[in-house]
Amino acid sequence: MEYKRSKKYDTKIVNEKIMGPNPIKLTEELLENNKIPTGSTVMDLGSGQGITSVFLVKEYGFRVFASDLWSNPSENMKFFETMGLDKNKIIPIHADANELPFAEEFFDAVVCMDSYNYFGRDKEYLGNKLLPFVKHGGYIYIAVPGMKKDLHDNLPKELLLSWTPEQLDYIHDTAYWKDIISATPEAEIVSIHEMESNEEVWNDWLKCDNEYAKGDRKTMEAGGGKYLNFIAIILFRK
């Protein structure tokens, strides 16, 4: 994939803001041929320091609520202003994914990059905690880090160089996610599939001068990337 949209963004800014494998490249692949109309109100769930939120506004013309539990909304607002964005187009929100402070059916769509695996593994989460905020006929686009096949019964030593078994429990395969999502019949599965993005987005992350990136290098330098992928989950609210 060429990542034509992502390449417009200054590498230094991206590297300062990302908190894992390059999320704007993941977003670009995830939203290829997306069904969200320009001008839609979209929640960027688990938006981190806001780089994906900026991308969603600038590249797709959405009005974005950048919702995150661990980032500072005031700091994110300053960043959005430096990126030339209107306050009516991008709104930073401090929010727990399990207690979202919005009206039901407020959003035309939700985009969630590299965070759904932390709170969405409970089969009741989607139907009870997220889907109610999406309009009928709206979409949810999710990308999560995954495994090409489930390895939890015999975790490879390469993966354990960087992560504990408890941390690796956040990473699963496509069959796992199909089972989780299928528990919510109101969410029609458009697609759950392995993404093309993996090696390139990891390489971008590992180049960062970030303590977490440095820790992840141990696994990737030992060849642990061969077990990993990213998984796209695209859902439609009936």
PDB file of C-alpha atoms in Angstrom:
ATOM      1  CA  MET A   1       0.000   0.000   0.000  1.00  0.00           C
ATOM      2  CA  GLU A   2       1.288   3.488  -0.869  1.00  0.00           C
ATOM      3  CA  TYR A   3      -0.218   5.418   2.073  1.00  0.00           C
ATOM      4  CA  LYS A   4      -0.667   8.544  -0.057  1.00  0.00           C
ATOM      5  CA  ARG A   5      -2.571  10.400   2.649  1.00  0.00           C
ATOM      6  CA  SER A   6      -0.217   9.461   5.495  1.00  0.00           C
ATOM      7  CA  LYS A   7       2.867  10.619   3.613  1.00  0.00           C
ATOM      8  CA  LYS A   8       1.611  14.211   3.740  1.00  0.00           C
ATOM      9  CA  TYR A   9       2.380  14.379   7.472  1.00  0.00           C
ATOM     10  CA  ASP A  10       5.681  15.461   8.976  1.00  0.00           C
ATOM     11  CA  THR A  11       7.506  12.403  10.309  1.00  0.00           C
ATOM     12  CA  LYS A  12       8.783  14.299  13.357  1.00  0.00           C
ATOM     13  CA  ILE A  13       5.265  15.306  14.424  1.00  0.00           C
ATOM     14  CA  VAL A  14       3.918  11.809  13.836  1.00  0.00           C
ATOM     15  CA  ASN A  15       6.737  10.193  15.839  1.00  0.00           C
ATOM     16  CA  GLU A  16       6.183  12.585  18.732  1.00  0.00           C
ATOM     17  CA  LYS A  17       2.479  11.757  18.934  1.00  0.00           C
ATOM     18  CA  ILE A  18       2.140   8.056  18.174  1.00  0.00           C
ATOM     19  CA  MET A  19       1.920   5.540  21.005  1.00  0.00           C
ATOM     20  CA  GLY A  20       2.372   2.354  18.984  1.00  0.00           C
ATOM     21  CA  PRO A  21       2.719   1.089  15.384  1.00  0.00           C
ATOM     22  CA  ASN A  22       1.957   3.979  13.013  1.00  0.00           C
ATOM     23  CA  PRO A  23      -1.749   4.674  13.576  1.00  0.00           C
ATOM     24  CA  ILE A  24      -2.313   7.036  10.660  1.00  0.00           C
ATOM     25  CA  LYS A  25      -1.141   4.418   8.183  1.00  0.00           C
ATOM     26  CA  LEU A  26      -3.418   1.909   9.897  1.00  0.00           C
ATOM     27  CA  THR A  27      -6.265   4.416   9.664  1.00  0.00           C
ATOM     28  CA  GLU A  28      -5.626   5.010   5.989  1.00  0.00           C
ATOM     29  CA  GLU A  29      -5.814   1.300   5.203  1.00  0.00           C
ATOM     30  CA  LEU A  30      -8.805   0.735   7.480  1.00  0.00           C
ATOM     31  CA  LEU A  31     -10.790   3.559   5.856  1.00  0.00           C
ATOM     32  CA  GLU A  32      -9.954   2.660   2.276  1.00  0.00           C
ATOM     33  CA  ASN A  33     -13.317   2.680   0.458  1.00  0.00           C
ATOM     34  CA  ASN A  34     -15.074   3.562   3.720  1.00  0.00           C
ATOM     35  CA  LYS A  35     -18.817   4.229   3.831  1.00  0.00           C
ATOM     36  CA  ILE A  36     -18.754   7.244   6.190  1.00  0.00           C
ATOM     37  CA  PRO A  37     -20.027  10.400   4.413  1.00  0.00           C
ATOM     38  CA  THR A  38     -17.973  13.595   4.468  1.00  0.00           C
ATOM     39  CA  GLY A  39     -19.228  15.875   7.237  1.00  0.00           C
ATOM     40  CA  SER A  40     -20.192  12.984   9.517  1.00  0.00           C
ATOM     41  CA  THR A  41     -19.836  13.239  13.283  1.00  0.00           C
ATOM     42  CA  VAL A  42     -17.268  10.614  14.264  1.00  0.00           C
ATOM     43  CA  MET A  43     -15.837   9.441  17.573  1.00  0.00           C
ATOM     44  CA  ASP A  44     -12.121   8.648  17.536  1.00  0.00           C
ATOM     45  CA  LEU A  45     -12.244   6.217  20.441  1.00  0.00           C
ATOM     46  CA  GLY A  46      -8.915   5.809  22.236  1.00  0.00           C
ATOM     47  CA  SER A  47      -7.511   8.772  20.329  1.00  0.00           C
ATOM     48  CA  GLY A  48      -4.321   9.067  22.382  1.00  0.00           C
ATOM     49  CA  GLN A  49      -2.478  12.314  21.675  1.00  0.00           C
ATOM     50  CA  GLY A  50      -4.768  13.072  18.770  1.00  0.00           C
ATOM     51  CA  ILE A  51      -2.767  12.392  15.627  1.00  0.00           C
ATOM     52  CA  THR A  52      -5.472  10.089  14.219  1.00  0.00           C
ATOM     53  CA  SER A  53      -8.145  12.661  15.079  1.00  0.00           C
ATOM     54  CA  VAL A  54      -6.290  15.297  13.065  1.00  0.00           C
ATOM     55  CA  PHE A  55      -5.992  12.814  10.198  1.00  0.00           C
ATOM     56  CA  LEU A  56      -9.732  12.069  10.250  1.00  0.00           C
ATOM     57  CA  VAL A  57     -10.616  15.756  10.054  1.00  0.00           C
ATOM     58  CA  LYS A  58      -8.067  16.771   7.441  1.00  0.00           C
ATOM     59  CA  GLU A  59      -8.259  13.756   5.149  1.00  0.00           C
ATOM     60  CA  TYR A  60     -11.909  12.739   5.343  1.00  0.00           C
ATOM     61  CA  GLY A  61     -13.747  15.901   6.337  1.00  0.00           C
ATOM     62  CA  PHE A  62     -15.308  14.460   9.497  1.00  0.00           C
ATOM     63  CA  ARG A  63     -16.282  16.357  12.644  1.00  0.00           C
ATOM     64  CA  VAL A  64     -14.333  14.418  15.270  1.00  0.00           C
ATOM     65  CA  PHE A  65     -14.673  13.894  19.000  1.00  0.00           C
ATOM     66  CA  ALA A  66     -11.211  12.800  20.142  1.00  0.00           C
ATOM     67  CA  SER A  67     -12.063  10.600  23.136  1.00  0.00           C
ATOM     68  CA  ASP A  68      -9.380   9.181  25.373  1.00  0.00           C
ATOM     69  CA  LEU A  69      -8.928   8.269  29.038  1.00  0.00           C
ATOM     70  CA  TRP A  70      -5.161   8.702  29.330  1.00  0.00           C
ATOM     71  CA  SER A  71      -4.412  11.892  27.389  1.00  0.00           C
ATOM     72  CA  ASN A  72      -4.928  15.490  28.460  1.00  0.00           C
ATOM     73  CA  PRO A  73      -7.697  17.174  26.437  1.00  0.00           C
ATOM     74  CA  SER A  74      -6.215  20.628  26.991  1.00  0.00           C
ATOM     75  CA  GLU A  75      -2.869  19.500  25.596  1.00  0.00           C
ATOM     76  CA  ASN A  76      -4.638  17.833  22.684  1.00  0.00           C
ATOM     77  CA  MET A  77      -6.550  21.056  21.973  1.00  0.00           C
ATOM     78  CA  LYS A  78      -3.286  22.989  21.770  1.00  0.00           C
ATOM     79  CA  PHE A  79      -1.977  20.416  19.303  1.00  0.00           C
ATOM     80  CA  PHE A  80      -5.126  20.648  17.197  1.00  0.00           C
ATOM     81  CA  GLU A  81      -4.765  24.428  17.068  1.00  0.00           C
ATOM     82  CA  THR A  82      -1.142  24.153  15.900  1.00  0.00           C
ATOM     83  CA  MET A  83      -2.437  21.899  13.117  1.00  0.00           C
ATOM     84  CA  GLY A  84      -4.777  24.678  12.019  1.00  0.00           C
ATOM     85  CA  LEU A  85      -8.031  22.973  12.958  1.00  0.00           C
ATOM     86  CA  ASP A  86     -11.247  24.751  13.888  1.00  0.00           C
ATOM     87  CA  LYS A  87     -12.598  24.039  17.390  1.00  0.00           C
ATOM     88  CA  ASN A  88     -15.962  23.156  15.867  1.00  0.00           C
ATOM     89  CA  LYS A  89     -14.342  20.428  13.772  1.00  0.00           C
ATOM     90  CA  ILE A  90     -12.347  18.609  16.459  1.00  0.00           C
ATOM     91  CA  ILE A  91     -13.318  18.309  20.113  1.00  0.00           C
ATOM     92  CA  PRO A  92     -11.039  16.652  22.691  1.00  0.00           C
ATOM     93  CA  ILE A  93     -12.873  14.657  25.372  1.00  0.00           C
ATOM     94  CA  HIS A  94     -11.566  12.949  28.519  1.00  0.00           C
ATOM     95  CA  ALA A  95     -13.610   9.741  28.587  1.00  0.00           C
ATOM     96  CA  ASP A  96     -13.530   6.152  29.771  1.00  0.00           C
ATOM     97  CA  ALA A  97     -14.516   3.744  26.979  1.00  0.00           C
ATOM     98  CA  ASN A  98     -16.772   1.991  29.491  1.00  0.00           C
ATOM     99  CA  GLU A  99     -18.572   5.182  30.509  1.00  0.00           C
ATOM    100  CA  LEU A 100     -18.880   7.284  27.363  1.00  0.00           C
ATOM    101  CA  PRO A 101     -20.503  10.674  28.060  1.00  0.00           C
ATOM    102  CA  PHE A 102     -22.596  11.025  24.924  1.00  0.00           C
ATOM    103  CA  ALA A 103     -26.252  10.891  23.932  1.00  0.00           C
ATOM    104  CA  GLU A 104     -27.493   7.696  22.321  1.00  0.00           C
ATOM    105  CA  GLU A 105     -27.214   7.636  18.526  1.00  0.00           C
ATOM    106  CA  PHE A 106     -25.024  10.750  18.600  1.00  0.00           C
ATOM    107  CA  PHE A 107     -22.407   9.474  16.150  1.00  0.00           C
ATOM    108  CA  ASP A 108     -22.571   8.611  12.485  1.00  0.00           C
ATOM    109  CA  ALA A 109     -19.524   6.414  12.980  1.00  0.00           C
ATOM    110  CA  VAL A 110     -16.801   5.349  15.385  1.00  0.00           C
ATOM    111  CA  VAL A 111     -13.160   4.825  14.468  1.00  0.00           C
ATOM    112  CA  CYS A 112     -10.962   3.016  16.975  1.00  0.00           C
ATOM    113  CA  MET A 113      -7.258   2.501  16.349  1.00  0.00           C
ATOM    114  CA  ASP A 114      -5.054   0.126  18.338  1.00  0.00           C
ATOM    115  CA  SER A 115      -7.071   0.327  21.566  1.00  0.00           C
ATOM    116  CA  TYR A 116     -10.287  -1.701  21.248  1.00  0.00           C
ATOM    117  CA  ASN A 117      -8.441  -4.823  22.400  1.00  0.00           C
ATOM    118  CA  TYR A 118      -8.006  -3.252  25.851  1.00  0.00           C
ATOM    119  CA  PHE A 119     -11.712  -2.799  26.595  1.00  0.00           C
ATOM    120  CA  GLY A 120     -13.644  -4.648  23.893  1.00  0.00           C
ATOM    121  CA  ARG A 121     -12.826  -8.256  24.755  1.00  0.00           C
ATOM    122  CA  ASP A 122     -15.900  -8.525  26.967  1.00  0.00           C
ATOM    123  CA  LYS A 123     -18.678  -9.889  24.726  1.00  0.00           C
ATOM    124  CA  GLU A 124     -21.131  -7.471  26.341  1.00  0.00           C
ATOM    125  CA  TYR A 125     -19.059  -4.364  25.655  1.00  0.00           C
ATOM    126  CA  LEU A 126     -20.044  -3.699  22.049  1.00  0.00           C
ATOM    127  CA  GLY A 127     -23.781  -4.031  22.533  1.00  0.00           C
ATOM    128  CA  ASN A 128     -24.010  -2.307  25.914  1.00  0.00           C
ATOM    129  CA  LYS A 129     -21.208   0.257  25.999  1.00  0.00           C
ATOM    130  CA  LEU A 130     -20.512   1.371  22.410  1.00  0.00           C
ATOM    131  CA  LEU A 131     -23.191   0.519  19.866  1.00  0.00           C
ATOM    132  CA  PRO A 132     -25.923   2.610  21.567  1.00  0.00           C
ATOM    133  CA  PHE A 133     -23.988   5.786  20.675  1.00  0.00           C
ATOM    134  CA  VAL A 134     -23.967   4.960  16.940  1.00  0.00           C
ATOM    135  CA  LYS A 135     -26.913   5.847  14.727  1.00  0.00           C
ATOM    136  CA  HIS A 136     -28.808   3.040  13.023  1.00  0.00           C
ATOM    137  CA  GLY A 137     -27.185   2.746   9.622  1.00  0.00           C
ATOM    138  CA  GLY A 138     -23.855   3.954  11.017  1.00  0.00           C
ATOM    139  CA  TYR A 139     -20.481   2.243  10.979  1.00  0.00           C
ATOM    140  CA  ILE A 140     -17.725   1.201  13.366  1.00  0.00           C
ATOM    141  CA  TYR A 141     -14.193   0.843  12.026  1.00  0.00           C
ATOM    142  CA  ILE A 142     -11.682  -0.864  14.323  1.00  0.00           C
ATOM    143  CA  ALA A 143      -8.042  -1.896  13.935  1.00  0.00           C
ATOM    144  CA  VAL A 144      -6.393  -4.016  16.612  1.00  0.00           C
ATOM    145  CA  PRO A 145      -2.995  -5.689  16.912  1.00  0.00           C
ATOM    146  CA  GLY A 146      -3.406  -9.406  16.462  1.00  0.00           C
ATOM    147  CA  MET A 147      -1.853 -12.809  15.998  1.00  0.00           C
ATOM    148  CA  LYS A 148      -1.895 -14.671  12.707  1.00  0.00           C
ATOM    149  CA  LYS A 149      -3.088 -17.684  14.708  1.00  0.00           C
ATOM    150  CA  ASP A 150      -3.748 -18.161  18.395  1.00  0.00           C
ATOM    151  CA  LEU A 151      -0.566 -18.997  20.296  1.00  0.00           C
ATOM    152  CA  HIS A 152      -1.638 -18.546  23.893  1.00  0.00           C
ATOM    153  CA  ASP A 153      -1.279 -22.226  24.765  1.00  0.00           C
ATOM    154  CA  ASN A 154       2.381 -22.110  23.737  1.00  0.00           C
ATOM    155  CA  LEU A 155       3.671 -18.541  23.564  1.00  0.00           C
ATOM    156  CA  PRO A 156       6.829 -18.188  21.429  1.00  0.00           C
ATOM    157  CA  LYS A 157       9.918 -17.097  23.327  1.00  0.00           C
ATOM    158  CA  GLU A 158      10.394 -14.196  20.894  1.00  0.00           C
ATOM    159  CA  LEU A 159       7.132 -12.578  22.021  1.00  0.00           C
ATOM    160  CA  LEU A 160       8.069 -12.981  25.661  1.00  0.00           C
ATOM    161  CA  LEU A 161      11.202 -10.884  25.175  1.00  0.00           C
ATOM    162  CA  SER A 162       9.063  -7.738  25.201  1.00  0.00           C
ATOM    163  CA  TRP A 163       5.721  -8.712  26.724  1.00  0.00           C
ATOM    164  CA  THR A 164       4.392 -10.782  29.608  1.00  0.00           C
ATOM    165  CA  PRO A 165       1.710 -13.452  29.073  1.00  0.00           C
ATOM    166  CA  GLU A 166      -0.766 -11.039  30.698  1.00  0.00           C
ATOM    167  CA  GLN A 167       0.089  -8.327  28.179  1.00  0.00           C
ATOM    168  CA  LEU A 168      -0.156 -10.787  25.298  1.00  0.00           C
ATOM    169  CA  ASP A 169      -3.697 -11.663  26.386  1.00  0.00           C
ATOM    170  CA  TYR A 170      -4.713  -8.398  24.686  1.00  0.00           C
ATOM    171  CA  ILE A 171      -3.638  -9.842  21.314  1.00  0.00           C
ATOM    172  CA  HIS A 172      -5.688 -12.508  19.519  1.00  0.00           C
ATOM    173  CA  ASP A 173      -6.513 -13.812  16.045  1.00  0.00           C
ATOM    174  CA  THR A 174      -9.400 -13.143  13.646  1.00  0.00           C
ATOM    175  CA  ALA A 175     -11.386 -16.171  14.852  1.00  0.00           C
ATOM    176  CA  TYR A 176     -11.310 -14.786  18.384  1.00  0.00           C
ATOM    177  CA  TRP A 177     -12.672 -11.425  17.267  1.00  0.00           C
ATOM    178  CA  LYS A 178     -15.395 -12.978  15.116  1.00  0.00           C
ATOM    179  CA  ASP A 179     -16.580 -14.849  18.194  1.00  0.00           C
ATOM    180  CA  ILE A 180     -16.536 -11.700  20.343  1.00  0.00           C
ATOM    181  CA  ILE A 181     -18.357  -9.525  17.799  1.00  0.00           C
ATOM    182  CA  SER A 182     -20.921 -12.193  16.881  1.00  0.00           C
ATOM    183  CA  ALA A 183     -22.307 -11.948  20.417  1.00  0.00           C
ATOM    184  CA  THR A 184     -23.906  -8.622  19.381  1.00  0.00           C
ATOM    185  CA  PRO A 185     -26.512  -9.389  16.698  1.00  0.00           C
ATOM    186  CA  GLU A 186     -27.370  -5.688  16.283  1.00  0.00           C
ATOM    187  CA  ALA A 187     -23.899  -5.172  14.797  1.00  0.00           C
ATOM    188  CA  GLU A 188     -23.653  -6.620  11.308  1.00  0.00           C
ATOM    189  CA  ILE A 189     -20.148  -7.790  10.457  1.00  0.00           C
ATOM    190  CA  VAL A 190     -19.083  -6.210   7.174  1.00  0.00           C
ATOM    191  CA  SER A 191     -15.582  -7.646   7.428  1.00  0.00           C
ATOM    192  CA  ILE A 192     -13.074  -9.007   9.912  1.00  0.00           C
ATOM    193  CA  HIS A 193      -9.777  -9.554   8.146  1.00  0.00           C
ATOM    194  CA  GLU A 194      -6.009  -9.391   8.394  1.00  0.00           C
ATOM    195  CA  MET A 195      -4.646  -6.036   7.293  1.00  0.00           C
ATOM    196  CA  GLU A 196      -1.799  -5.433   4.897  1.00  0.00           C
ATOM    197  CA  SER A 197      -0.241  -3.026   7.397  1.00  0.00           C
ATOM    198  CA  ASN A 198       2.107  -4.786   9.782  1.00  0.00           C
ATOM    199  CA  GLU A 199       5.804  -4.629   8.978  1.00  0.00           C
ATOM    200  CA  GLU A 200       5.766  -0.997   7.812  1.00  0.00           C
ATOM    201  CA  VAL A 201       3.743   0.369  10.728  1.00  0.00           C
ATOM    202  CA  TRP A 202       5.926  -1.549  13.177  1.00  0.00           C
ATOM    203  CA  ASN A 203       9.094  -0.219  11.538  1.00  0.00           C
ATOM    204  CA  ASP A 204       7.820   3.348  11.910  1.00  0.00           C
ATOM    205  CA  TRP A 205       7.187   2.758  15.611  1.00  0.00           C
ATOM    206  CA  LEU A 206      10.507   1.057  16.314  1.00  0.00           C
ATOM    207  CA  LYS A 207      12.393   4.056  14.902  1.00  0.00           C
ATOM    208  CA  CYS A 208      10.846   6.325  17.542  1.00  0.00           C
ATOM    209  CA  ASP A 209      12.856   7.559  20.511  1.00  0.00           C
ATOM    210  CA  ASN A 210      10.249   6.202  22.909  1.00  0.00           C
ATOM    211  CA  GLU A 211      10.855   3.923  25.879  1.00  0.00           C
ATOM    212  CA  TYR A 212       7.995   1.630  24.911  1.00  0.00           C
ATOM    213  CA  ALA A 213       9.256   1.417  21.330  1.00  0.00           C
ATOM    214  CA  LYS A 214      12.710   0.513  22.632  1.00  0.00           C
ATOM    215  CA  GLY A 215      11.202  -2.296  24.700  1.00  0.00           C
ATOM    216  CA  ASP A 216       9.280  -3.633  21.709  1.00  0.00           C
ATOM    217  CA  ARG A 217      12.461  -3.832  19.639  1.00  0.00           C
ATOM    218  CA  LYS A 218      13.604  -6.933  21.532  1.00  0.00           C
ATOM    219  CA  THR A 219      10.760  -9.025  20.158  1.00  0.00           C
ATOM    220  CA  MET A 220      10.824  -7.604  16.664  1.00  0.00           C
ATOM    221  CA  GLU A 221      14.602  -7.912  16.291  1.00  0.00           C
ATOM    222  CA  ALA A 222      14.288 -11.577  17.319  1.00  0.00           C
ATOM    223  CA  GLY A 223      11.784 -12.196  14.516  1.00  0.00           C
ATOM    224  CA  GLY A 224       8.629 -12.052  16.609  1.00  0.00           C
ATOM    225  CA  GLY A 225       6.847 -10.043  13.928  1.00  0.00           C
ATOM    226  CA  LYS A 226       6.206 -13.250  11.980  1.00  0.00           C
ATOM    227  CA  TYR A 227       3.546 -14.197  14.518  1.00  0.00           C
ATOM    228  CA  LEU A 228       1.789 -10.835  14.490  1.00  0.00           C
ATOM    229  CA  ASN A 229      -0.620  -8.901  12.319  1.00  0.00           C
ATOM    230  CA  PHE A 230      -3.220  -6.156  12.510  1.00  0.00           C
ATOM    231  CA  ILE A 231      -6.884  -7.034  12.241  1.00  0.00           C
ATOM    232  CA  ALA A 232      -9.564  -4.813  10.697  1.00  0.00           C
ATOM    233  CA  ILE A 233     -13.094  -5.046  12.086  1.00  0.00           C
ATOM    234  CA  ILE A 234     -15.776  -3.228  10.114  1.00  0.00           C
ATOM    235  CA  LEU A 235     -19.302  -3.186  11.525  1.00  0.00           C
ATOM    236  CA  PHE A 236     -22.684  -1.745  10.516  1.00  0.00           C
ATOM    237  CA  ARG A 237     -25.375  -0.892  13.046  1.00  0.00           C
ATOM    238  CA  LYS A 238     -28.642  -2.393  11.851  1.00  0.00           C
TER     239      LYS A 238
END
